[in-house]
mmCIF file with all atom_site columns, C-alpha atoms in Angstrom:
data_model
loop_
_atom_site.group_PDB
_atom_site.id
_atom_site.type_symbol
_atom_site.label_atom_id
_atom_site.label_alt_id
_atom_site.label_comp_id
_atom_site.label_asym_id
_atom_site.label_entity_id
_atom_site.label_seq_id
_atom_site.pdbx_PDB_ins_code
_atom_site.Cartn_x
_atom_site.Cartn_y
_atom_site.Cartn_z
_atom_site.occupancy
_atom_site.B_iso_or_equiv
_atom_site.pdbx_formal_charge
_atom_site.auth_seq_id
_atom_site.auth_comp_id
_atom_site.auth_asym_id
_atom_site.auth_atom_id
_atom_site.pdbx_PDB_model_num
ATOM 1   C CA . ASP W 1 1   ? 11.940 22.628 19.727  1.00 82.00 ? 7   ASP W CA 1
ATOM 2   C CA . SER W 1 2   ? 12.597 26.254 18.741  1.00 81.00 ? 8   SER W CA 1
ATOM 3   C CA . GLY W 1 3   ? 8.926  27.141 18.298  1.00 92.00 ? 9   GLY W CA 1
ATOM 4   C CA . VAL W 1 4   ? 9.430  27.933 14.599  1.00 96.00 ? 10  VAL W CA 1
ATOM 5   C CA . THR W 1 5   ? 7.405  25.639 12.355  1.00 97.00 ? 11  THR W CA 1
ATOM 6   C CA . GLN W 1 6   ? 8.281  24.923 8.755   1.00 97.00 ? 12  GLN W CA 1
ATOM 7   C CA . THR W 1 7   ? 6.249  22.888 6.305   1.00 97.00 ? 13  THR W CA 1
ATOM 8   C CA . PRO W 1 8   ? 6.697  20.685 4.453   1.00 97.00 ? 14  PRO W CA 1
ATOM 9   C CA . LYS W 1 9   ? 9.772  18.926 5.835   1.00 96.00 ? 15  LYS W CA 1
ATOM 10  C CA . HIS W 1 10  ? 10.591 17.371 2.493   1.00 97.00 ? 16  HIS W CA 1
ATOM 11  C CA . LEU W 1 11  ? 9.627  18.361 -1.027  1.00 97.00 ? 17  LEU W CA 1
ATOM 12  C CA . ILE W 1 12  ? 10.491 16.535 -4.233  1.00 97.00 ? 18  ILE W CA 1
ATOM 13  C CA . THR W 1 13  ? 9.624  18.163 -7.511  1.00 97.00 ? 19  THR W CA 1
ATOM 14  C CA . ALA W 1 14  ? 10.750 18.464 -11.112 1.00 97.00 ? 20  ALA W CA 1
ATOM 15  C CA . THR W 1 15  ? 12.624 21.156 -12.985 1.00 97.00 ? 21  THR W CA 1
ATOM 16  C CA . GLY W 1 16  ? 10.453 24.009 -14.162 1.00 97.00 ? 22  GLY W CA 1
ATOM 17  C CA . GLN W 1 17  ? 7.917  23.576 -11.384 1.00 97.00 ? 23  GLN W CA 1
ATOM 18  C CA . ARG W 1 18  ? 6.869  26.022 -8.656  1.00 98.00 ? 24  ARG W CA 1
ATOM 19  C CA . VAL W 1 19  ? 6.726  25.314 -4.926  1.00 98.00 ? 25  VAL W CA 1
ATOM 20  C CA . THR W 1 20  ? 5.751  27.181 -1.781  1.00 98.00 ? 26  THR W CA 1
ATOM 21  C CA . LEU W 1 21  ? 7.502  26.784 1.536   1.00 98.00 ? 27  LEU W CA 1
ATOM 22  C CA . ARG W 1 22  ? 5.723  27.883 4.679   1.00 98.00 ? 28  ARG W CA 1
ATOM 23  C CA . CYS W 1 23  ? 7.029  29.216 7.975   1.00 98.00 ? 29  CYS W CA 1
ATOM 24  C CA . SER W 1 24  ? 5.242  30.035 11.209  1.00 97.00 ? 30  SER W CA 1
ATOM 25  C CA . PRO W 1 25  ? 7.411  32.087 13.566  1.00 96.00 ? 31  PRO W CA 1
ATOM 26  C CA . ARG W 1 26  ? 7.508  31.762 17.337  1.00 95.00 ? 32  ARG W CA 1
ATOM 27  C CA . SER W 1 27  ? 4.587  33.358 19.096  1.00 94.00 ? 33  SER W CA 1
ATOM 28  C CA . GLY W 1 28  ? 5.288  37.065 19.432  1.00 91.00 ? 34  GLY W CA 1
ATOM 29  C CA . ASP W 1 29  ? 8.170  37.185 16.965  1.00 93.00 ? 35  ASP W CA 1
ATOM 30  C CA . LEU W 1 30  ? 7.791  39.893 14.337  1.00 92.00 ? 36  LEU W CA 1
ATOM 31  C CA . SER W 1 31  ? 10.844 39.119 12.204  1.00 92.00 ? 37  SER W CA 1
ATOM 32  C CA . VAL W 1 32  ? 11.116 36.242 9.745   1.00 94.00 ? 38  VAL W CA 1
ATOM 33  C CA . TYR W 1 33  ? 14.292 35.389 7.835   1.00 94.00 ? 39  TYR W CA 1
ATOM 34  C CA . TRP W 1 34  ? 14.807 32.886 5.040   1.00 96.00 ? 40  TRP W CA 1
ATOM 35  C CA . TYR W 1 35  ? 18.113 31.104 4.440   1.00 95.00 ? 41  TYR W CA 1
ATOM 36  C CA . GLN W 1 36  ? 19.286 28.592 1.870   1.00 95.00 ? 42  GLN W CA 1
ATOM 37  C CA . GLN W 1 37  ? 21.780 25.939 2.938   1.00 93.00 ? 43  GLN W CA 1
ATOM 38  C CA . SER W 1 38  ? 23.604 23.938 0.315   1.00 88.00 ? 44  SER W CA 1
ATOM 39  C CA . LEU W 1 39  ? 26.617 21.681 0.730   1.00 78.00 ? 45  LEU W CA 1
ATOM 40  C CA . ASP W 1 40  ? 29.019 23.921 -1.116  1.00 67.00 ? 46  ASP W CA 1
ATOM 41  C CA . GLN W 1 41  ? 27.803 27.355 -0.066  1.00 67.00 ? 47  GLN W CA 1
ATOM 42  C CA . GLY W 1 42  ? 26.851 27.095 3.568   1.00 79.00 ? 48  GLY W CA 1
ATOM 43  C CA . LEU W 1 43  ? 24.057 29.315 4.855   1.00 89.00 ? 49  LEU W CA 1
ATOM 44  C CA . GLN W 1 44  ? 22.982 32.031 2.428   1.00 91.00 ? 50  GLN W CA 1
ATOM 45  C CA . PHE W 1 45  ? 20.691 34.837 3.532   1.00 90.00 ? 51  PHE W CA 1
ATOM 46  C CA . LEU W 1 46  ? 17.753 35.261 1.185   1.00 94.00 ? 52  LEU W CA 1
ATOM 47  C CA . ILE W 1 47  ? 15.289 37.761 2.621   1.00 94.00 ? 53  ILE W CA 1
ATOM 48  C CA . HIS W 1 48  ? 14.007 39.331 5.839   1.00 93.00 ? 54  HIS W CA 1
ATOM 49  C CA . TYR W 1 49  ? 10.511 40.476 6.735   1.00 94.00 ? 55  TYR W CA 1
ATOM 50  C CA . TYR W 1 50  ? 9.569  42.507 9.775   1.00 92.00 ? 56  TYR W CA 1
ATOM 51  C CA . ASN W 1 51  ? 5.934  42.879 10.773  1.00 93.00 ? 57  ASN W CA 1
ATOM 52  C CA . GLY W 1 52  ? 4.729  42.293 7.246   1.00 94.00 ? 58  GLY W CA 1
ATOM 53  C CA . GLU W 1 53  ? 7.239  44.473 5.438   1.00 94.00 ? 59  GLU W CA 1
ATOM 54  C CA . GLU W 1 54  ? 10.314 43.457 3.504   1.00 94.00 ? 60  GLU W CA 1
ATOM 55  C CA . ARG W 1 55  ? 13.400 44.823 5.293   1.00 90.00 ? 61  ARG W CA 1
ATOM 56  C CA . ALA W 1 56  ? 16.426 43.316 3.633   1.00 88.00 ? 62  ALA W CA 1
ATOM 57  C CA . LYS W 1 57  ? 17.344 41.188 0.653   1.00 89.00 ? 63  LYS W CA 1
ATOM 58  C CA . GLY W 1 58  ? 20.334 38.984 0.210   1.00 88.00 ? 64  GLY W CA 1
ATOM 59  C CA . ASN W 1 59  ? 21.323 36.896 -2.776  1.00 83.00 ? 65  ASN W CA 1
ATOM 60  C CA . ILE W 1 60  ? 17.765 35.962 -3.653  1.00 92.00 ? 66  ILE W CA 1
ATOM 61  C CA . LEU W 1 61  ? 17.088 35.008 -7.244  1.00 94.00 ? 67  LEU W CA 1
ATOM 62  C CA . GLU W 1 62  ? 14.388 36.793 -9.217  1.00 95.00 ? 68  GLU W CA 1
ATOM 63  C CA . ARG W 1 63  ? 12.639 33.429 -9.574  1.00 97.00 ? 69  ARG W CA 1
ATOM 64  C CA . PHE W 1 64  ? 12.181 33.434 -5.806  1.00 97.00 ? 70  PHE W CA 1
ATOM 65  C CA . SER W 1 65  ? 9.751  35.602 -3.887  1.00 96.00 ? 71  SER W CA 1
ATOM 66  C CA . ALA W 1 66  ? 8.447  35.783 -0.366  1.00 97.00 ? 72  ALA W CA 1
ATOM 67  C CA . GLN W 1 67  ? 5.856  37.499 1.732   1.00 97.00 ? 73  GLN W CA 1
ATOM 68  C CA . GLN W 1 68  ? 4.788  37.813 5.334   1.00 97.00 ? 74  GLN W CA 1
ATOM 69  C CA . PHE W 1 69  ? 1.083  37.778 6.078   1.00 97.00 ? 75  PHE W CA 1
ATOM 70  C CA . PRO W 1 70  ? -0.885 39.734 8.713   1.00 96.00 ? 76  PRO W CA 1
ATOM 71  C CA . ASP W 1 71  ? -0.761 36.740 11.057  1.00 95.00 ? 77  ASP W CA 1
ATOM 72  C CA . LEU W 1 72  ? 3.056  36.929 10.669  1.00 96.00 ? 78  LEU W CA 1
ATOM 73  C CA . HIS W 1 73  ? 3.523  33.585 8.963   1.00 97.00 ? 79  HIS W CA 1
ATOM 74  C CA . SER W 1 74  ? 5.674  33.709 5.869   1.00 98.00 ? 80  SER W CA 1
ATOM 75  C CA . GLU W 1 75  ? 5.854  31.903 2.562   1.00 98.00 ? 81  GLU W CA 1
ATOM 76  C CA . LEU W 1 76  ? 8.786  31.484 0.218   1.00 98.00 ? 82  LEU W CA 1
ATOM 77  C CA . ASN W 1 77  ? 7.813  30.869 -3.391  1.00 98.00 ? 83  ASN W CA 1
ATOM 78  C CA . LEU W 1 78  ? 10.318 29.235 -5.722  1.00 98.00 ? 84  LEU W CA 1
ATOM 79  C CA . SER W 1 79  ? 9.449  29.100 -9.419  1.00 97.00 ? 85  SER W CA 1
ATOM 80  C CA . SER W 1 80  ? 10.978 27.775 -12.642 1.00 97.00 ? 86  SER W CA 1
ATOM 81  C CA . LEU W 1 81  ? 12.957 25.413 -10.454 1.00 97.00 ? 87  LEU W CA 1
ATOM 82  C CA . GLU W 1 82  ? 16.397 24.253 -11.524 1.00 97.00 ? 88  GLU W CA 1
ATOM 83  C CA . LEU W 1 83  ? 18.538 21.369 -10.318 1.00 96.00 ? 89  LEU W CA 1
ATOM 84  C CA . GLY W 1 84  ? 20.767 23.835 -8.500  1.00 93.00 ? 90  GLY W CA 1
ATOM 85  C CA . ASP W 1 85  ? 17.876 24.996 -6.341  1.00 95.00 ? 91  ASP W CA 1
ATOM 86  C CA . SER W 1 86  ? 18.028 21.715 -4.451  1.00 96.00 ? 92  SER W CA 1
ATOM 87  C CA . ALA W 1 87  ? 18.945 22.681 -0.900  1.00 96.00 ? 93  ALA W CA 1
ATOM 88  C CA . LEU W 1 88  ? 17.767 22.907 2.678   1.00 96.00 ? 94  LEU W CA 1
ATOM 89  C CA . TYR W 1 89  ? 15.703 26.044 3.204   1.00 97.00 ? 95  TYR W CA 1
ATOM 90  C CA . PHE W 1 90  ? 15.577 27.414 6.715   1.00 96.00 ? 96  PHE W CA 1
ATOM 91  C CA . CYS W 1 91  ? 13.265 29.950 8.199   1.00 97.00 ? 97  CYS W CA 1
ATOM 92  C CA . ALA W 1 92  ? 14.263 31.793 11.353  1.00 95.00 ? 98  ALA W CA 1
ATOM 93  C CA . SER W 1 93  ? 12.423 34.244 13.550  1.00 94.00 ? 99  SER W CA 1
ATOM 94  C CA . SER W 1 94  ? 13.283 36.776 16.194  1.00 89.00 ? 100 SER W CA 1
ATOM 95  C CA . VAL W 1 95  ? 11.269 39.048 18.407  1.00 83.00 ? 101 VAL W CA 1
ATOM 96  C CA . ASP W 1 96  ? 12.505 42.134 16.569  1.00 75.00 ? 102 ASP W CA 1
ATOM 97  C CA . ARG W 1 97  ? 15.255 43.027 14.111  1.00 70.00 ? 103 ARG W CA 1
ATOM 98  C CA . ALA W 1 98  ? 18.116 42.492 16.548  1.00 71.00 ? 104 ALA W CA 1
ATOM 99  C CA . GLY W 1 99  ? 17.021 39.678 18.833  1.00 73.00 ? 105 GLY W CA 1
ATOM 100 C CA . LYS W 1 100 ? 18.319 36.133 18.957  1.00 81.00 ? 106 LYS W CA 1
ATOM 101 C CA . LEU W 1 101 ? 17.502 34.060 15.885  1.00 88.00 ? 107 LEU W CA 1
ATOM 102 C CA . PHE W 1 102 ? 15.523 30.855 16.310  1.00 92.00 ? 108 PHE W CA 1
ATOM 103 C CA . PHE W 1 103 ? 15.665 28.497 13.342  1.00 94.00 ? 109 PHE W CA 1
ATOM 104 C CA . GLY W 1 104 ? 13.004 26.123 12.143  1.00 96.00 ? 110 GLY W CA 1
ATOM 105 C CA . SER W 1 105 ? 13.874 22.543 11.241  1.00 95.00 ? 111 SER W CA 1
ATOM 106 C CA . GLY W 1 106 ? 14.036 23.375 7.552   1.00 96.00 ? 112 GLY W CA 1
ATOM 107 C CA . THR W 1 107 ? 12.476 22.179 4.304   1.00 97.00 ? 113 THR W CA 1
ATOM 108 C CA . GLN W 1 108 ? 14.617 19.846 2.227   1.00 96.00 ? 114 GLN W CA 1
ATOM 109 C CA . LEU W 1 109 ? 13.922 20.611 -1.428  1.00 97.00 ? 115 LEU W CA 1
ATOM 110 C CA . SER W 1 110 ? 14.983 18.136 -4.084  1.00 97.00 ? 116 SER W CA 1
ATOM 111 C CA . VAL W 1 111 ? 14.605 19.163 -7.710  1.00 97.00 ? 117 VAL W CA 1
ATOM 112 C CA . LEU W 1 112 ? 14.884 16.204 -10.067 1.00 95.00 ? 118 LEU W CA 1
ATOM 113 C CA . GLY F 2 1   ? 29.203 43.002 0.107   1.00 75.00 ? 18  GLY F CA 1
ATOM 114 C CA . GLU F 2 2   ? 30.518 41.349 3.232   1.00 83.00 ? 19  GLU F CA 1
ATOM 115 C CA . ASN F 2 3   ? 32.685 38.253 2.874   1.00 90.00 ? 20  ASN F CA 1
ATOM 116 C CA . VAL F 2 4   ? 33.374 35.916 5.795   1.00 94.00 ? 21  VAL F CA 1
ATOM 117 C CA . GLU F 2 5   ? 36.102 33.292 5.648   1.00 95.00 ? 22  GLU F CA 1
ATOM 118 C CA . GLN F 2 6   ? 36.228 30.493 8.192   1.00 96.00 ? 23  GLN F CA 1
ATOM 119 C CA . HIS F 2 7   ? 39.062 28.120 9.065   1.00 96.00 ? 24  HIS F CA 1
ATOM 120 C CA . PRO F 2 8   ? 39.611 25.272 9.409   1.00 97.00 ? 25  PRO F CA 1
ATOM 121 C CA . SER F 2 9   ? 36.875 23.468 7.492   1.00 95.00 ? 26  SER F CA 1
ATOM 122 C CA . THR F 2 10  ? 37.377 20.359 9.618   1.00 96.00 ? 27  THR F CA 1
ATOM 123 C CA . LEU F 2 11  ? 38.883 19.975 13.071  1.00 98.00 ? 28  LEU F CA 1
ATOM 124 C CA . SER F 2 12  ? 39.452 16.886 15.190  1.00 98.00 ? 29  SER F CA 1
ATOM 125 C CA . VAL F 2 13  ? 40.251 17.345 18.861  1.00 97.00 ? 30  VAL F CA 1
ATOM 126 C CA . GLN F 2 14  ? 40.878 14.901 21.684  1.00 98.00 ? 31  GLN F CA 1
ATOM 127 C CA . GLU F 2 15  ? 38.212 15.003 24.349  1.00 98.00 ? 32  GLU F CA 1
ATOM 128 C CA . GLY F 2 16  ? 39.227 17.424 27.086  1.00 97.00 ? 33  GLY F CA 1
ATOM 129 C CA . ASP F 2 17  ? 41.462 19.503 24.823  1.00 98.00 ? 34  ASP F CA 1
ATOM 130 C CA . SER F 2 18  ? 40.625 22.949 23.468  1.00 98.00 ? 35  SER F CA 1
ATOM 131 C CA . ALA F 2 19  ? 39.321 23.825 20.008  1.00 98.00 ? 36  ALA F CA 1
ATOM 132 C CA . VAL F 2 20  ? 39.744 27.118 18.196  1.00 98.00 ? 37  VAL F CA 1
ATOM 133 C CA . ILE F 2 21  ? 37.895 28.208 15.066  1.00 98.00 ? 38  ILE F CA 1
ATOM 134 C CA . LYS F 2 22  ? 38.840 31.422 13.294  1.00 98.00 ? 39  LYS F CA 1
ATOM 135 C CA . CYS F 2 23  ? 36.950 33.770 11.002  1.00 97.00 ? 40  CYS F CA 1
ATOM 136 C CA . THR F 2 24  ? 37.896 36.871 9.090   1.00 97.00 ? 41  THR F CA 1
ATOM 137 C CA . TYR F 2 25  ? 35.522 39.451 7.633   1.00 96.00 ? 42  TYR F CA 1
ATOM 138 C CA . SER F 2 26  ? 35.994 41.995 4.907   1.00 94.00 ? 43  SER F CA 1
ATOM 139 C CA . ASP F 2 27  ? 33.732 44.921 5.781   1.00 91.00 ? 44  ASP F CA 1
ATOM 140 C CA . SER F 2 28  ? 35.146 47.074 8.574   1.00 91.00 ? 45  SER F CA 1
ATOM 141 C CA . ALA F 2 29  ? 31.612 48.360 9.245   1.00 89.00 ? 46  ALA F CA 1
ATOM 142 C CA . SER F 2 30  ? 30.521 44.935 10.519  1.00 90.00 ? 47  SER F CA 1
ATOM 143 C CA . ASN F 2 31  ? 29.413 45.227 14.103  1.00 89.00 ? 48  ASN F CA 1
ATOM 144 C CA . TYR F 2 32  ? 27.708 41.979 15.118  1.00 89.00 ? 49  TYR F CA 1
ATOM 145 C CA . PHE F 2 33  ? 29.337 38.534 15.175  1.00 93.00 ? 50  PHE F CA 1
ATOM 146 C CA . PRO F 2 34  ? 27.304 35.494 16.215  1.00 93.00 ? 51  PRO F CA 1
ATOM 147 C CA . TRP F 2 35  ? 28.343 31.838 16.288  1.00 96.00 ? 52  TRP F CA 1
ATOM 148 C CA . TYR F 2 36  ? 25.932 29.026 15.483  1.00 95.00 ? 53  TYR F CA 1
ATOM 149 C CA . LYS F 2 37  ? 26.184 25.303 16.203  1.00 96.00 ? 54  LYS F CA 1
ATOM 150 C CA . GLN F 2 38  ? 24.464 22.821 13.914  1.00 94.00 ? 55  GLN F CA 1
ATOM 151 C CA . GLU F 2 39  ? 24.336 19.200 14.980  1.00 93.00 ? 56  GLU F CA 1
ATOM 152 C CA . LEU F 2 40  ? 23.855 16.569 12.317  1.00 89.00 ? 57  LEU F CA 1
ATOM 153 C CA . GLY F 2 41  ? 20.400 16.786 10.784  1.00 86.00 ? 58  GLY F CA 1
ATOM 154 C CA . LYS F 2 42  ? 19.318 19.591 13.097  1.00 90.00 ? 59  LYS F CA 1
ATOM 155 C CA . ARG F 2 43  ? 18.762 23.320 12.925  1.00 93.00 ? 60  ARG F CA 1
ATOM 156 C CA . PRO F 2 44  ? 21.453 25.935 13.617  1.00 93.00 ? 61  PRO F CA 1
ATOM 157 C CA . GLN F 2 45  ? 21.398 27.265 17.160  1.00 93.00 ? 62  GLN F CA 1
ATOM 158 C CA . LEU F 2 46  ? 23.021 30.420 18.471  1.00 92.00 ? 63  LEU F CA 1
ATOM 159 C CA . ILE F 2 47  ? 25.680 29.587 21.045  1.00 95.00 ? 64  ILE F CA 1
ATOM 160 C CA . ILE F 2 48  ? 27.351 32.944 21.616  1.00 95.00 ? 65  ILE F CA 1
ATOM 161 C CA . ASP F 2 49  ? 27.587 36.372 20.008  1.00 92.00 ? 66  ASP F CA 1
ATOM 162 C CA . ILE F 2 50  ? 29.669 39.507 20.348  1.00 91.00 ? 67  ILE F CA 1
ATOM 163 C CA . ARG F 2 51  ? 29.257 43.101 19.275  1.00 87.00 ? 68  ARG F CA 1
ATOM 164 C CA . SER F 2 52  ? 31.997 45.360 17.991  1.00 83.00 ? 69  SER F CA 1
ATOM 165 C CA . ASN F 2 53  ? 32.253 47.391 21.173  1.00 82.00 ? 70  ASN F CA 1
ATOM 166 C CA . VAL F 2 54  ? 33.409 44.303 23.098  1.00 82.00 ? 71  VAL F CA 1
ATOM 167 C CA . GLY F 2 55  ? 36.718 42.467 22.710  1.00 90.00 ? 72  GLY F CA 1
ATOM 168 C CA . GLU F 2 56  ? 35.891 39.185 24.426  1.00 94.00 ? 73  GLU F CA 1
ATOM 169 C CA . LYS F 2 57  ? 32.886 37.350 25.769  1.00 94.00 ? 74  LYS F CA 1
ATOM 170 C CA . LYS F 2 58  ? 32.682 34.106 27.737  1.00 96.00 ? 75  LYS F CA 1
ATOM 171 C CA . ASP F 2 59  ? 29.901 31.677 28.512  1.00 94.00 ? 76  ASP F CA 1
ATOM 172 C CA . GLN F 2 60  ? 31.075 28.686 30.541  1.00 96.00 ? 77  GLN F CA 1
ATOM 173 C CA . ARG F 2 61  ? 33.364 26.639 28.259  1.00 97.00 ? 78  ARG F CA 1
ATOM 174 C CA . ILE F 2 62  ? 32.819 28.862 25.237  1.00 98.00 ? 79  ILE F CA 1
ATOM 175 C CA . ALA F 2 63  ? 34.480 32.175 24.508  1.00 97.00 ? 80  ALA F CA 1
ATOM 176 C CA . VAL F 2 64  ? 34.636 34.492 21.529  1.00 97.00 ? 81  VAL F CA 1
ATOM 177 C CA . THR F 2 65  ? 37.328 37.088 20.863  1.00 96.00 ? 82  THR F CA 1
ATOM 178 C CA . LEU F 2 66  ? 37.190 39.960 18.394  1.00 96.00 ? 83  LEU F CA 1
ATOM 179 C CA . ASN F 2 67  ? 40.053 41.904 16.850  1.00 95.00 ? 84  ASN F CA 1
ATOM 180 C CA . LYS F 2 68  ? 38.516 44.808 14.957  1.00 93.00 ? 85  LYS F CA 1
ATOM 181 C CA . THR F 2 69  ? 41.840 46.087 13.667  1.00 93.00 ? 86  THR F CA 1
ATOM 182 C CA . ALA F 2 70  ? 42.689 42.780 12.041  1.00 94.00 ? 87  ALA F CA 1
ATOM 183 C CA . LYS F 2 71  ? 39.037 42.075 11.194  1.00 95.00 ? 88  LYS F CA 1
ATOM 184 C CA . HIS F 2 72  ? 38.978 38.639 12.681  1.00 95.00 ? 89  HIS F CA 1
ATOM 185 C CA . PHE F 2 73  ? 37.133 36.843 15.430  1.00 97.00 ? 90  PHE F CA 1
ATOM 186 C CA . SER F 2 74  ? 37.547 33.418 16.985  1.00 98.00 ? 91  SER F CA 1
ATOM 187 C CA . LEU F 2 75  ? 35.564 30.810 18.865  1.00 98.00 ? 92  LEU F CA 1
ATOM 188 C CA . HIS F 2 76  ? 37.310 28.992 21.696  1.00 98.00 ? 93  HIS F CA 1
ATOM 189 C CA . ILE F 2 77  ? 35.897 25.841 23.262  1.00 98.00 ? 94  ILE F CA 1
ATOM 190 C CA . THR F 2 78  ? 37.711 24.526 26.316  1.00 97.00 ? 95  THR F CA 1
ATOM 191 C CA . GLU F 2 79  ? 37.491 21.091 27.966  1.00 98.00 ? 96  GLU F CA 1
ATOM 192 C CA . THR F 2 80  ? 35.769 19.690 24.892  1.00 98.00 ? 97  THR F CA 1
ATOM 193 C CA . GLN F 2 81  ? 33.148 16.980 25.278  1.00 97.00 ? 98  GLN F CA 1
ATOM 194 C CA . PRO F 2 82  ? 31.615 14.512 22.787  1.00 96.00 ? 99  PRO F CA 1
ATOM 195 C CA . GLU F 2 83  ? 28.443 16.626 22.601  1.00 96.00 ? 100 GLU F CA 1
ATOM 196 C CA . ASP F 2 84  ? 30.518 19.485 21.185  1.00 97.00 ? 101 ASP F CA 1
ATOM 197 C CA . SER F 2 85  ? 30.816 17.520 17.928  1.00 97.00 ? 102 SER F CA 1
ATOM 198 C CA . ALA F 2 86  ? 28.896 19.544 15.320  1.00 96.00 ? 103 ALA F CA 1
ATOM 199 C CA . VAL F 2 87  ? 29.332 22.042 12.511  1.00 95.00 ? 104 VAL F CA 1
ATOM 200 C CA . TYR F 2 88  ? 30.040 25.554 13.745  1.00 97.00 ? 105 TYR F CA 1
ATOM 201 C CA . PHE F 2 89  ? 29.262 28.652 11.677  1.00 95.00 ? 106 PHE F CA 1
ATOM 202 C CA . CYS F 2 90  ? 30.521 32.151 12.276  1.00 96.00 ? 107 CYS F CA 1
ATOM 203 C CA . ALA F 2 91  ? 28.654 35.130 10.858  1.00 93.00 ? 108 ALA F CA 1
ATOM 204 C CA . ALA F 2 92  ? 28.977 38.881 10.531  1.00 91.00 ? 109 ALA F CA 1
ATOM 205 C CA . SER F 2 93  ? 26.507 41.689 10.001  1.00 86.00 ? 110 SER F CA 1
ATOM 206 C CA . ILE F 2 94  ? 26.828 45.381 9.255   1.00 77.00 ? 111 ILE F CA 1
ATOM 207 C CA . SER F 2 95  ? 23.273 46.145 10.182  1.00 69.00 ? 112 SER F CA 1
ATOM 208 C CA . ASN F 2 96  ? 22.413 48.308 13.135  1.00 66.00 ? 113 ASN F CA 1
ATOM 209 C CA . PHE F 2 97  ? 19.806 45.679 13.838  1.00 64.00 ? 114 PHE F CA 1
ATOM 210 C CA . GLY F 2 98  ? 22.198 42.783 14.228  1.00 64.00 ? 115 GLY F CA 1
ATOM 211 C CA . ASN F 2 99  ? 20.544 39.950 12.410  1.00 68.00 ? 116 ASN F CA 1
ATOM 212 C CA . GLU F 2 100 ? 19.821 41.677 9.147   1.00 71.00 ? 117 GLU F CA 1
ATOM 213 C CA . LYS F 2 101 ? 21.966 40.610 6.237   1.00 75.00 ? 118 LYS F CA 1
ATOM 214 C CA . LEU F 2 102 ? 23.976 38.127 8.263   1.00 84.00 ? 119 LEU F CA 1
ATOM 215 C CA . THR F 2 103 ? 26.805 36.706 6.159   1.00 88.00 ? 120 THR F CA 1
ATOM 216 C CA . PHE F 2 104 ? 27.829 33.235 7.267   1.00 90.00 ? 121 PHE F CA 1
ATOM 217 C CA . GLY F 2 105 ? 31.162 31.491 6.999   1.00 93.00 ? 122 GLY F CA 1
ATOM 218 C CA . THR F 2 106 ? 31.283 28.110 5.288   1.00 91.00 ? 123 THR F CA 1
ATOM 219 C CA . GLY F 2 107 ? 31.387 26.173 8.542   1.00 94.00 ? 124 GLY F CA 1
ATOM 220 C CA . THR F 2 108 ? 33.815 24.051 10.563  1.00 96.00 ? 125 THR F CA 1
ATOM 221 C CA . ARG F 2 109 ? 33.056 20.415 11.232  1.00 95.00 ? 126 ARG F CA 1
ATOM 222 C CA . LEU F 2 110 ? 34.342 19.736 14.736  1.00 97.00 ? 127 LEU F CA 1
ATOM 223 C CA . THR F 2 111 ? 34.840 16.140 15.818  1.00 97.00 ? 128 THR F CA 1
ATOM 224 C CA . ILE F 2 112 ? 35.667 15.318 19.418  1.00 97.00 ? 129 ILE F CA 1
ATOM 225 C CA . ILE F 2 113 ? 37.628 12.097 19.732  1.00 96.00 ? 130 ILE F CA 1
ATOM 226 C CA . PRO F 2 114 ? 36.763 10.169 22.911  1.00 93.00 ? 131 PRO F CA 1
#
């Protein structure tokens, strides 16, 4: 167990809908990263938050947004869902911006 | 942006033999190169990493080498064991803070044949 908690583990929804994925980092970790893993594209970096502030963006769609709350948990919001958004979404945390990454077990999103 | 290519996509190795996975990166400013192992149905886990001021790093049966001139780095696993079977991802980052904007390779599925 990495200490990073992601909920829910599985999510099935329909096209056009909106979902929220939640991540609780390891105790003491200030950085939270979100990644998308699909079969054909591997692990894609989406966004990074450090101590409540957005620090870096990757190839994150405008339909996606995220935030990190004062208690350091983070949420990834996906809206106007499309079939192609079906993927495994990982959250990872680290103690700062350079420390070892610890991944959560992921949320498997299926858009039907 | 950074582009990381990883080869081979699949690799089968007899137990006890060595396995080598290679990655190339495009941005010469990249300075941090971690390797992650993902077992079936599980989360990625960091197994070793190297920074651009180091040419080689070892940790028991695992080693990583970096050639900055050629912009490639490799993972070497010696005396392979069945538990080494997994998907391995290389990654590269140009951030001064290491983990920011990590660009991952597409992965290598390593199978150890008993």
